mmCIF file of C-alpha atoms and ligand atoms in Angstrom:
data_model
loop_
_atom_site.group_PDB
_atom_site.id
_atom_site.type_symbol
_atom_site.label_atom_id
_atom_site.label_comp_id
_atom_site.label_asym_id
_atom_site.label_seq_id
_atom_site.Cartn_x
_atom_site.Cartn_y
_atom_site.Cartn_z
ATOM 1 C CA MET A 1 20.713 -10.329 -14.650
ATOM 2 C CA ILE A 2 19.482 -7.238 -14.556
ATOM 3 C CA THR A 3 16.908 -6.655 -17.419
ATOM 4 C CA LYS A 4 17.800 -2.363 -17.676
ATOM 5 C CA TYR A 5 20.393 -0.076 -15.970
ATOM 6 C CA ILE A 6 19.106 1.080 -12.933
ATOM 7 C CA PRO A 7 21.069 3.029 -10.155
ATOM 8 C CA GLU A 8 24.714 0.929 -8.890
ATOM 9 C CA LYS A 9 24.512 2.796 -5.929
ATOM 10 C CA GLY A 10 21.419 0.551 -4.881
ATOM 11 C CA LEU A 11 23.638 -2.685 -6.153
ATOM 12 C CA GLN A 12 26.947 -2.447 -3.589
ATOM 13 C CA GLU A 13 25.627 -5.604 -1.331
ATOM 14 C CA LEU A 14 24.653 -7.654 -4.431
ATOM 15 C CA LYS A 15 28.206 -6.917 -6.222
ATOM 16 C CA LYS A 16 30.086 -8.535 -3.229
ATOM 17 C CA ASN A 17 27.566 -11.565 -3.298
ATOM 18 C CA CYS A 18 27.504 -12.634 -7.159
ATOM 19 C CA GLN A 19 28.438 -11.796 -10.619
ATOM 20 C CA ILE A 20 26.025 -9.016 -12.467
ATOM 21 C CA ILE A 21 25.327 -8.803 -15.779
ATOM 22 C CA MET A 22 23.175 -5.380 -16.415
ATOM 23 C CA PRO A 23 23.419 -3.676 -19.740
ATOM 24 C CA GLU A 24 25.066 0.033 -19.669
ATOM 25 C CA LYS A 25 23.112 2.980 -19.161
ATOM 26 C CA GLY A 26 21.586 3.761 -22.186
ATOM 27 C CA LYS A 27 22.843 1.032 -23.719
ATOM 28 C CA PRO A 28 19.619 -1.909 -23.391
ATOM 29 C CA PHE A 29 20.141 -5.313 -23.806
ATOM 30 C CA SER A 30 18.291 -6.683 -26.470
ATOM 31 C CA ASP A 31 15.660 -9.230 -25.922
ATOM 32 C CA LYS A 32 17.310 -11.713 -28.602
ATOM 33 C CA TYR A 33 20.298 -11.257 -26.300
ATOM 34 C CA ILE A 34 18.196 -12.383 -22.726
ATOM 35 C CA LEU A 35 17.236 -15.264 -24.218
ATOM 36 C CA GLU A 36 20.573 -16.313 -25.558
ATOM 37 C CA ILE A 37 21.905 -15.674 -22.275
ATOM 38 C CA ALA A 38 18.495 -17.445 -20.212
ATOM 39 C CA ALA A 39 20.257 -20.187 -19.110
ATOM 40 C CA ASP A 40 23.046 -19.262 -17.289
ATOM 41 C CA ILE A 41 21.297 -17.253 -15.120
ATOM 42 C CA ASP A 42 20.378 -17.753 -12.021
ATOM 43 C CA ALA A 43 18.601 -14.922 -10.634
ATOM 44 C CA LEU A 44 16.832 -12.045 -12.195
ATOM 45 C CA ILE A 45 15.933 -8.532 -11.598
ATOM 46 C CA ALA A 46 12.774 -7.777 -13.560
ATOM 47 C CA VAL A 47 12.953 -4.211 -14.664
ATOM 48 C CA ARG A 48 9.539 -3.736 -17.013
ATOM 49 C CA PHE A 49 10.545 -6.920 -18.605
ATOM 50 C CA ASN A 50 8.115 -9.330 -20.069
ATOM 51 C CA VAL A 51 8.718 -12.437 -18.757
ATOM 52 C CA SER A 52 7.399 -14.691 -21.336
ATOM 53 C CA SER A 53 7.296 -18.336 -21.514
ATOM 54 C CA GLU A 54 9.940 -18.920 -24.184
ATOM 55 C CA PHE A 55 12.286 -17.274 -21.422
ATOM 56 C CA ILE A 56 11.074 -19.316 -18.696
ATOM 57 C CA ASN A 57 11.165 -22.343 -21.211
ATOM 58 C CA ARG A 58 15.549 -21.437 -21.446
ATOM 59 C CA ALA A 59 16.158 -20.403 -18.132
ATOM 60 C CA LYS A 60 17.121 -23.722 -17.078
ATOM 61 C CA ASN A 61 18.410 -22.664 -13.755
ATOM 62 C CA LEU A 62 16.524 -19.662 -12.832
ATOM 63 C CA LYS A 63 15.139 -19.940 -8.899
ATOM 64 C CA ILE A 64 14.200 -16.429 -8.481
ATOM 65 C CA ILE A 65 12.431 -13.393 -9.784
ATOM 66 C CA SER A 66 12.647 -10.134 -8.109
ATOM 67 C CA VAL A 67 10.467 -7.781 -9.743
ATOM 68 C CA TYR A 68 11.528 -4.259 -9.414
ATOM 69 C CA GLY A 69 8.485 -2.912 -8.704
ATOM 70 C CA VAL A 70 4.848 -3.944 -7.199
ATOM 71 C CA GLY A 71 2.717 -4.960 -10.383
ATOM 72 C CA ILE A 72 3.449 -8.564 -11.372
ATOM 73 C CA ASP A 73 0.836 -8.295 -14.932
ATOM 74 C CA ASN A 74 4.116 -8.835 -17.000
ATOM 75 C CA MET A 75 4.312 -12.945 -16.218
ATOM 76 C CA ASP A 76 2.491 -16.026 -16.333
ATOM 77 C CA ILE A 77 2.747 -16.301 -12.503
ATOM 78 C CA GLU A 78 1.043 -19.892 -12.686
ATOM 79 C CA LYS A 79 3.908 -20.937 -15.039
ATOM 80 C CA VAL A 80 6.449 -19.596 -13.413
ATOM 81 C CA SER A 81 5.226 -21.034 -10.451
ATOM 82 C CA LYS A 82 5.420 -24.414 -11.933
ATOM 83 C CA ASN A 83 8.864 -23.996 -12.764
ATOM 84 C CA ASN A 84 9.932 -23.518 -8.752
ATOM 85 C CA ILE A 85 11.067 -20.336 -9.592
ATOM 86 C CA LEU A 86 9.903 -17.628 -6.717
ATOM 87 C CA VAL A 87 9.239 -14.310 -7.334
ATOM 88 C CA SER A 88 9.244 -11.412 -5.128
ATOM 89 C CA ASN A 89 7.942 -7.735 -6.033
ATOM 90 C CA LEU A 90 8.599 -4.478 -4.179
ATOM 91 C CA PRO A 91 5.052 -3.260 -2.844
ATOM 92 C CA GLU A 92 6.191 -0.801 -0.128
ATOM 93 C CA VAL A 93 8.371 1.530 -1.748
ATOM 94 C CA VAL A 94 6.644 2.397 -4.749
ATOM 95 C CA THR A 95 3.592 3.705 -2.936
ATOM 96 C CA GLU A 96 4.398 7.637 -1.984
ATOM 97 C CA PRO A 97 5.988 8.410 -5.442
ATOM 98 C CA THR A 98 3.235 7.180 -7.233
ATOM 99 C CA ALA A 99 0.235 8.612 -5.365
ATOM 100 C CA GLU A 100 2.304 11.535 -5.398
ATOM 101 C CA LEU A 101 2.361 10.909 -9.423
ATOM 102 C CA ALA A 102 -1.144 10.656 -9.164
ATOM 103 C CA PHE A 103 -2.067 13.895 -7.032
ATOM 104 C CA GLY A 104 0.355 16.066 -9.222
ATOM 105 C CA LEU A 105 -1.756 14.580 -12.590
ATOM 106 C CA MET A 106 -4.953 15.426 -10.787
ATOM 107 C CA LEU A 107 -4.285 18.818 -9.952
ATOM 108 C CA ALA A 108 -2.544 19.305 -13.777
ATOM 109 C CA LEU A 109 -5.916 18.205 -15.085
ATOM 110 C CA SER A 110 -7.621 20.514 -12.971
ATOM 111 C CA ARG A 111 -5.898 23.602 -12.985
ATOM 112 C CA ARG A 112 -4.546 23.098 -16.406
ATOM 113 C CA ILE A 113 -0.919 23.361 -15.687
ATOM 114 C CA VAL A 114 0.202 21.669 -19.123
ATOM 115 C CA GLU A 115 -1.768 24.047 -20.812
ATOM 116 C CA ALA A 116 -0.616 26.999 -19.118
ATOM 117 C CA ASP A 117 2.800 26.251 -19.151
ATOM 118 C CA TYR A 118 2.466 26.061 -23.253
ATOM 119 C CA PHE A 119 0.416 28.951 -23.309
ATOM 120 C CA VAL A 120 2.937 31.458 -21.141
ATOM 121 C CA LYS A 121 6.102 29.672 -23.274
ATOM 122 C CA ASN A 122 4.089 29.907 -26.871
ATOM 123 C CA GLU A 123 1.637 32.707 -27.330
ATOM 124 C CA ASN A 124 2.224 35.991 -28.272
ATOM 125 C CA ASP A 125 -0.791 37.787 -26.874
ATOM 126 C CA LYS A 126 -0.794 37.007 -23.490
ATOM 127 C CA ASN A 127 -3.622 39.800 -22.251
ATOM 128 C CA TRP A 128 -4.991 38.412 -18.812
ATOM 129 C CA HIS A 129 -8.505 38.311 -18.588
ATOM 130 C CA PRO A 130 -10.689 36.617 -15.984
ATOM 131 C CA PHE A 131 -11.630 33.434 -17.711
ATOM 132 C CA LEU A 132 -8.142 33.134 -19.029
ATOM 133 C CA LEU A 133 -7.167 29.240 -18.710
ATOM 134 C CA ILE A 134 -10.268 29.059 -16.078
ATOM 135 C CA SER A 135 -10.402 25.799 -14.286
ATOM 136 C CA ASN A 136 -11.610 23.737 -11.747
ATOM 137 C CA GLU A 137 -10.581 23.421 -7.774
ATOM 138 C CA LEU A 138 -9.852 20.295 -6.172
ATOM 139 C CA TYR A 139 -10.853 22.096 -2.821
ATOM 140 C CA ASP A 140 -14.247 20.496 -1.229
ATOM 141 C CA LYS A 141 -14.326 18.075 -4.566
ATOM 142 C CA LYS A 142 -15.430 14.660 -4.067
ATOM 143 C CA LEU A 143 -13.175 12.263 -5.247
ATOM 144 C CA GLY A 144 -13.369 8.867 -5.951
ATOM 145 C CA ILE A 145 -10.406 6.086 -5.206
ATOM 146 C CA ILE A 146 -11.213 2.694 -7.138
ATOM 147 C CA GLY A 147 -8.247 0.501 -5.489
ATOM 148 C CA PHE A 148 -8.217 0.987 -1.806
ATOM 149 C CA GLY A 149 -4.520 -0.544 -1.127
ATOM 150 C CA ARG A 150 -1.408 1.333 -0.205
ATOM 151 C CA ILE A 151 -1.082 3.414 -3.200
ATOM 152 C CA GLY A 152 -5.171 4.726 -3.187
ATOM 153 C CA GLN A 153 -4.375 5.316 0.758
ATOM 154 C CA ALA A 154 -1.875 7.365 -0.028
ATOM 155 C CA VAL A 155 -3.451 9.396 -2.271
ATOM 156 C CA ALA A 156 -6.673 9.874 -0.279
ATOM 157 C CA ARG A 157 -4.247 11.439 2.559
ATOM 158 C CA ARG A 158 -3.079 13.424 0.074
ATOM 159 C CA ALA A 159 -6.504 14.605 -1.204
ATOM 160 C CA LEU A 160 -7.487 15.096 2.449
ATOM 161 C CA ALA A 161 -4.791 17.724 2.831
ATOM 162 C CA PHE A 162 -6.127 19.248 0.210
ATOM 163 C CA GLY A 163 -9.893 19.714 1.046
ATOM 164 C CA MET A 164 -11.411 16.893 -0.589
ATOM 165 C CA LYS A 165 -14.069 14.780 0.046
ATOM 166 C CA VAL A 166 -12.824 10.849 -0.124
ATOM 167 C CA TYR A 167 -14.769 7.821 -1.320
ATOM 168 C CA PHE A 168 -13.573 5.116 -2.627
ATOM 169 C CA TYR A 169 -14.717 1.433 -3.495
ATOM 170 C CA ASP A 170 -12.303 -1.603 -3.012
ATOM 171 C CA LYS A 171 -13.743 -5.443 -3.511
ATOM 172 C CA ALA A 172 -11.633 -6.497 -0.361
ATOM 173 C CA TYR A 173 -13.349 -4.108 1.630
ATOM 174 C CA SER A 174 -16.998 -3.268 2.587
ATOM 175 C CA ASN A 175 -19.357 -0.668 5.293
ATOM 176 C CA ASN A 176 -17.972 -2.361 8.160
ATOM 177 C CA ASP A 177 -14.219 -1.247 7.487
ATOM 178 C CA LYS A 178 -12.809 1.212 9.816
ATOM 179 C CA PHE A 179 -9.999 3.363 8.647
ATOM 180 C CA ASN A 180 -7.218 6.099 10.411
ATOM 181 C CA MET A 181 -8.847 8.624 8.224
ATOM 182 C CA ASP A 182 -11.963 10.604 7.004
ATOM 183 C CA VAL A 183 -12.612 8.404 4.250
ATOM 184 C CA ASN A 184 -16.471 6.868 2.580
ATOM 185 C CA TYR A 185 -16.714 3.779 1.792
ATOM 186 C CA SER A 186 -18.556 3.422 -1.644
ATOM 187 C CA SER A 187 -20.210 1.083 -4.248
ATOM 188 C CA PHE A 188 -18.763 0.884 -7.976
ATOM 189 C CA PHE A 189 -21.410 2.585 -9.466
ATOM 190 C CA ASP A 190 -21.924 5.622 -6.614
ATOM 191 C CA ILE A 191 -18.739 6.422 -7.464
ATOM 192 C CA LEU A 192 -19.332 6.696 -11.125
ATOM 193 C CA GLU A 193 -22.333 8.248 -11.022
ATOM 194 C CA ASN A 194 -21.786 10.659 -8.176
ATOM 195 C CA THR A 195 -17.905 11.686 -7.960
ATOM 196 C CA ASP A 196 -15.974 14.821 -9.429
ATOM 197 C CA TYR A 197 -12.375 12.773 -9.751
ATOM 198 C CA ILE A 198 -12.089 9.233 -10.079
ATOM 199 C CA THR A 199 -8.442 8.000 -9.903
ATOM 200 C CA LEU A 200 -7.374 4.189 -10.051
ATOM 201 C CA HIS A 201 -5.256 1.850 -8.057
ATOM 202 C CA VAL A 202 -6.348 -1.888 -8.732
ATOM 203 C CA PRO A 203 -3.776 -4.295 -10.047
ATOM 204 C CA HIS A 204 -4.036 -5.612 -13.431
ATOM 205 C CA VAL A 205 -6.043 -9.024 -13.392
ATOM 206 C CA ARG A 206 -8.937 -10.616 -15.073
ATOM 207 C CA SER A 207 -11.081 -8.853 -13.038
ATOM 208 C CA THR A 208 -9.674 -5.512 -13.477
ATOM 209 C CA HIS A 209 -9.404 -5.530 -17.234
ATOM 210 C CA HIS A 210 -11.285 -3.333 -18.893
ATOM 211 C CA LEU A 211 -12.743 -2.270 -15.523
ATOM 212 C CA ILE A 212 -13.732 1.612 -16.870
ATOM 213 C CA SER A 213 -15.508 1.123 -20.466
ATOM 214 C CA LYS A 214 -18.358 2.745 -22.104
ATOM 215 C CA ASN A 215 -21.138 1.259 -19.506
ATOM 216 C CA GLU A 216 -18.596 3.193 -17.038
ATOM 217 C CA PHE A 217 -18.292 6.351 -18.901
ATOM 218 C CA LYS A 218 -21.839 6.715 -19.943
ATOM 219 C CA LYS A 219 -22.213 6.763 -15.873
ATOM 220 C CA MET A 220 -19.878 9.349 -15.042
ATOM 221 C CA LYS A 221 -21.084 13.315 -15.400
ATOM 222 C CA ASN A 222 -19.759 15.064 -17.792
ATOM 223 C CA SER A 223 -17.597 17.314 -15.774
ATOM 224 C CA THR A 224 -15.941 14.485 -14.133
ATOM 225 C CA PHE A 225 -11.966 13.715 -14.628
ATOM 226 C CA LEU A 226 -10.527 10.506 -14.939
ATOM 227 C CA ILE A 227 -6.659 9.523 -13.689
ATOM 228 C CA ASN A 228 -5.115 6.142 -14.138
ATOM 229 C CA ASN A 229 -1.351 5.393 -13.359
ATOM 230 C CA SER A 230 -2.244 1.800 -12.422
ATOM 231 C CA ARG A 231 -2.133 -0.090 -15.153
ATOM 232 C CA GLY A 232 -3.359 0.401 -19.256
ATOM 233 C CA PRO A 233 -5.425 -1.916 -19.698
ATOM 234 C CA VAL A 234 -7.806 -1.158 -16.828
ATOM 235 C CA VAL A 235 -9.383 1.394 -18.748
ATOM 236 C CA ASP A 236 -10.728 0.506 -22.076
ATOM 237 C CA GLN A 237 -8.181 3.182 -24.203
ATOM 238 C CA GLN A 238 -10.591 2.948 -27.067
ATOM 239 C CA GLU A 239 -13.448 3.928 -25.507
ATOM 240 C CA LEU A 240 -11.659 6.785 -23.300
ATOM 241 C CA ILE A 241 -11.013 8.256 -26.715
ATOM 242 C CA ASN A 242 -14.918 8.258 -27.488
ATOM 243 C CA ALA A 243 -16.231 9.548 -24.045
ATOM 244 C CA LEU A 244 -13.630 12.533 -24.430
ATOM 245 C CA LYS A 245 -14.897 12.814 -28.069
ATOM 246 C CA ASN A 246 -18.184 12.735 -27.562
ATOM 247 C CA LYS A 247 -17.712 15.596 -24.073
ATOM 248 C CA GLU A 248 -18.836 12.714 -21.781
ATOM 249 C CA ILE A 249 -16.161 13.084 -19.056
ATOM 250 C CA ALA A 250 -14.371 16.420 -19.049
ATOM 251 C CA GLY A 251 -10.640 15.270 -19.135
ATOM 252 C CA ALA A 252 -8.418 12.225 -18.400
ATOM 253 C CA ALA A 253 -4.811 12.318 -17.064
ATOM 254 C CA LEU A 254 -2.755 9.220 -18.051
ATOM 255 C CA ASP A 255 0.170 7.144 -16.706
ATOM 256 C CA VAL A 256 -0.130 4.133 -18.074
ATOM 257 C CA PHE A 257 -1.756 2.673 -22.009
ATOM 258 C CA GLU A 258 -3.342 -0.431 -22.904
ATOM 259 C CA ASN A 259 0.198 -1.067 -25.459
ATOM 260 C CA GLU A 260 3.255 0.641 -23.787
ATOM 261 C CA PRO A 261 5.109 2.491 -24.173
ATOM 262 C CA GLU A 262 3.071 3.638 -28.076
ATOM 263 C CA VAL A 263 0.063 5.795 -27.217
ATOM 264 C CA PRO A 264 -2.689 6.571 -29.766
ATOM 265 C CA LYS A 265 -2.097 9.422 -31.790
ATOM 266 C CA GLU A 266 -5.828 10.788 -30.933
ATOM 267 C CA LEU A 267 -5.284 10.501 -27.310
ATOM 268 C CA THR A 268 -2.398 13.268 -27.715
ATOM 269 C CA GLU A 269 -4.457 15.921 -29.625
ATOM 270 C CA PHE A 270 -7.008 16.618 -26.537
ATOM 271 C CA LYS A 271 -5.929 19.829 -24.895
ATOM 272 C CA ASN A 272 -7.813 18.268 -21.987
ATOM 273 C CA VAL A 273 -5.656 15.095 -21.534
ATOM 274 C CA VAL A 274 -2.265 15.050 -19.458
ATOM 275 C CA LEU A 275 -0.174 12.419 -20.341
ATOM 276 C CA THR A 276 3.194 11.120 -19.092
ATOM 277 C CA PRO A 277 5.211 8.065 -19.701
ATOM 278 C CA HIS A 278 4.582 5.457 -16.812
ATOM 279 C CA LEU A 279 6.864 7.736 -14.583
ATOM 280 C CA GLY A 280 4.913 6.544 -10.861
ATOM 281 C CA THR A 281 8.146 5.977 -9.326
ATOM 282 C CA THR A 282 10.895 7.650 -11.535
ATOM 283 C CA THR A 283 12.612 9.774 -8.634
ATOM 284 C CA ILE A 284 15.965 9.356 -8.011
ATOM 285 C CA GLU A 285 14.864 8.553 -4.579
ATOM 286 C CA THR A 286 13.254 5.984 -5.177
ATOM 287 C CA LYS A 287 14.721 4.208 -7.671
ATOM 288 C CA THR A 288 17.511 3.490 -5.665
ATOM 289 C CA LYS A 289 15.901 2.338 -3.221
ATOM 290 C CA MET A 290 14.099 -0.171 -5.601
ATOM 291 C CA ALA A 291 17.774 -1.505 -6.779
ATOM 292 C CA PHE A 292 18.772 -1.702 -3.044
ATOM 293 C CA GLU A 293 15.093 -3.739 -2.537
ATOM 294 C CA ALA A 294 15.411 -5.621 -5.059
ATOM 295 C CA SER A 295 18.651 -6.493 -4.770
ATOM 296 C CA LYS A 296 18.281 -7.047 -1.014
ATOM 297 C CA LYS A 297 15.780 -10.496 -1.837
ATOM 298 C CA ILE A 298 18.168 -12.006 -3.897
ATOM 299 C CA ILE A 299 21.083 -11.626 -1.008
ATOM 300 C CA GLN A 300 18.575 -13.301 0.903
ATOM 301 C CA PHE A 301 17.850 -16.013 -1.094
ATOM 302 C CA ILE A 302 21.594 -16.740 -1.500
ATOM 303 C CA ASN A 303 22.202 -16.702 2.168
ATOM 304 C CA GLY A 304 19.831 -19.638 2.597
ATOM 305 C CA LYS A 305 16.822 -17.206 4.280
ATOM 306 C CA MET A 306 13.335 -17.055 2.613
ATOM 307 C CA PRO A 307 13.214 -13.617 0.780
ATOM 308 C CA GLU A 308 10.806 -10.764 1.779
ATOM 309 C CA ASN A 309 7.755 -10.039 -0.369
ATOM 310 C CA ILE A 310 7.443 -13.347 -2.237
ATOM 311 C CA VAL A 311 4.351 -13.283 -4.071
ATOM 312 C CA ASN A 312 4.115 -17.368 -5.272
ATOM 313 C CA LYS A 313 4.882 -19.093 -1.750
HETATM 314 N N1 NAI B 1 2.316 3.722 -12.889
HETATM 315 C C1 NAI B 1 3.268 3.483 -11.964
HETATM 316 O O1 NAI B 1 4.411 3.865 -12.176
HETATM 317 C C2 NAI B 1 2.996 2.427 -10.280
HETATM 318 C C3 NAI B 1 1.802 1.481 -11.057
HETATM 319 N N2 NAI B 1 1.347 0.980 -9.875
HETATM 320 C C4 NAI B 1 -0.318 -0.239 -10.327
HETATM 321 O O2 NAI B 1 -0.598 0.249 -8.723
HETATM 322 C C5 NAI B 1 -1.445 -0.782 -8.448
HETATM 323 C C6 NAI B 1 -1.417 -0.733 -6.837
HETATM 324 O O3 NAI B 1 -0.762 -1.111 -6.344
HETATM 325 P P1 NAI B 1 -0.775 -0.948 -4.626
HETATM 326 O O4 NAI B 1 -1.660 -0.116 -4.526
HETATM 327 O O5 NAI B 1 0.515 -1.445 -4.246
HETATM 328 O O6 NAI B 1 -1.384 -2.629 -4.679
HETATM 329 P P2 NAI B 1 -2.370 -3.044 -3.300
HETATM 330 O O7 NAI B 1 -2.570 -4.492 -3.760
HETATM 331 O O8 NAI B 1 -1.822 -2.329 -2.244
HETATM 332 O O9 NAI B 1 -4.257 -2.062 -3.703
HETATM 333 C C7 NAI B 1 -4.525 -2.661 -4.891
HETATM 334 C C8 NAI B 1 -6.313 -3.177 -3.884
HETATM 335 O O10 NAI B 1 -6.836 -2.927 -5.508
HETATM 336 C C9 NAI B 1 -7.805 -3.455 -4.933
HETATM 337 N N3 NAI B 1 -8.833 -4.873 -6.271
HETATM 338 C C10 NAI B 1 -7.915 -5.711 -6.687
HETATM 339 N N4 NAI B 1 -8.894 -5.815 -7.737
HETATM 340 C C11 NAI B 1 -10.638 -5.177 -7.685
HETATM 341 C C12 NAI B 1 -11.542 -5.230 -8.470
HETATM 342 N N5 NAI B 1 -11.880 -5.983 -9.073
HETATM 343 N N6 NAI B 1 -12.062 -3.864 -7.563
HETATM 344 C C13 NAI B 1 -11.635 -3.163 -6.569
HETATM 345 N N7 NAI B 1 -10.567 -3.399 -6.367
HETATM 346 C C14 NAI B 1 -9.958 -4.312 -6.302
HETATM 347 C C15 NAI B 1 -7.367 -5.025 -3.715
HETATM 348 O O11 NAI B 1 -8.187 -5.733 -3.173
HETATM 349 C C16 NAI B 1 -6.052 -3.825 -3.329
HETATM 350 O O12 NAI B 1 -6.892 -2.935 -2.073
HETATM 351 C C17 NAI B 1 -0.146 -2.374 -8.980
HETATM 352 O O13 NAI B 1 -0.843 -3.449 -9.054
HETATM 353 C C18 NAI B 1 0.569 -1.298 -10.050
HETATM 354 O O14 NAI B 1 -0.261 -2.209 -11.295
HETATM 355 C C19 NAI B 1 2.146 0.631 -9.066
HETATM 356 C C20 NAI B 1 3.320 1.214 -8.971
HETATM 357 C C21 NAI B 1 3.976 2.233 -9.944
HETATM 358 O O1 HPV B 2 6.163 -0.763 -9.661
HETATM 359 C C1 HPV B 2 5.071 -1.558 -10.472
HETATM 360 O O2 HPV B 2 4.521 -1.770 -10.712
HETATM 361 C C2 HPV B 2 5.551 0.104 -11.404
HETATM 362 O O3 HPV B 2 4.504 0.344 -12.492
HETATM 363 C C3 HPV B 2 6.950 0.828 -11.336
HETATM 364 O O4 HPV B 2 7.972 -0.008 -11.787
HETATM 365 P P1 HPV B 2 8.908 -0.080 -13.068
HETATM 366 O O5 HPV B 2 8.829 1.471 -13.081
HETATM 367 O O6 HPV B 2 8.334 -0.315 -14.207
HETATM 368 O O7 HPV B 2 10.391 0.395 -12.016
#
């Protein structure tokens, strides 16, 4: 079963190997229906799907979950593993589009592109003056990257091309680690206190839940912009709203939220906040590649091979 409609172009090989249950475009399966047929499923492509305990209890024939993305925070991996279900993800294909969107969000925020678009389309008085929609440059500014894995490093490459100074913090690295680009290892607190833009690229796990909360906002400069396209709960959303209200930071750009797809109304009312609805990988190129790659793991499994990118070997 494929829990949501994904590009069929990427499913051609899979179709030759098994019977596919996938909703039609624009007609999603209900959660109730997915639970009803759980017992009949041998393999699952989990597309933004909450793999609940109830689902796992019912899915007695399920052998592999191929996650249509890199994040595996939508399941209890221990429970899934105890049921002898393999889980694979897509670490490579999502990297560049997600970094691209993070960078786009940072640019939109700093140069006020969304406000400027609104201005041109809606304001009657379009008289220009030197301070009209005055904004901030990325050039020569300090970017702090928290989580320097695949996506964090892809953001760094873009930032260096824009003339930014890049600082990163990642619990897996120290000062001694060398990278093939001009980046500086920093402590978490140095990044909070000294950078102009902070972008988050950690997974959502216990240690990153509300990584950015009240104390962290207090440490940031009031000219700092925050970008998050990792996972919503990495930022304490209510404390972000408070920090924006108290002008403790200059603005935020978010692709992810604490209770997706819900977004608190307050967050939508700030001019210095840019919001997108979890679109990191939503390009036609990547969504098609993701369909192909997610299918590949299942085909490998059917052919008796250990699929690539298993996260619970
Ligand atoms: N908005 C979107 O559409 C998308 C969001 N994502 C999110 O981005 C996340 C990152 O993806 P990748 O870069 O591929 O993962 P990755 O595993 O390559 O990098 C994550 C890095 O975070 C570091 N890290 C983990 N816990 C930490 C902590 N407590 N403090 C500091 N560093 C910590 C790890 O050491 C690792 O280097 C995914 O887990 C997913 O949640 C991924 C793709 C699309
Ligand atoms: O790869 C991830 O973790 C993502 O968030 C992107 O996946 P999706 O947009 O849910 O298909």
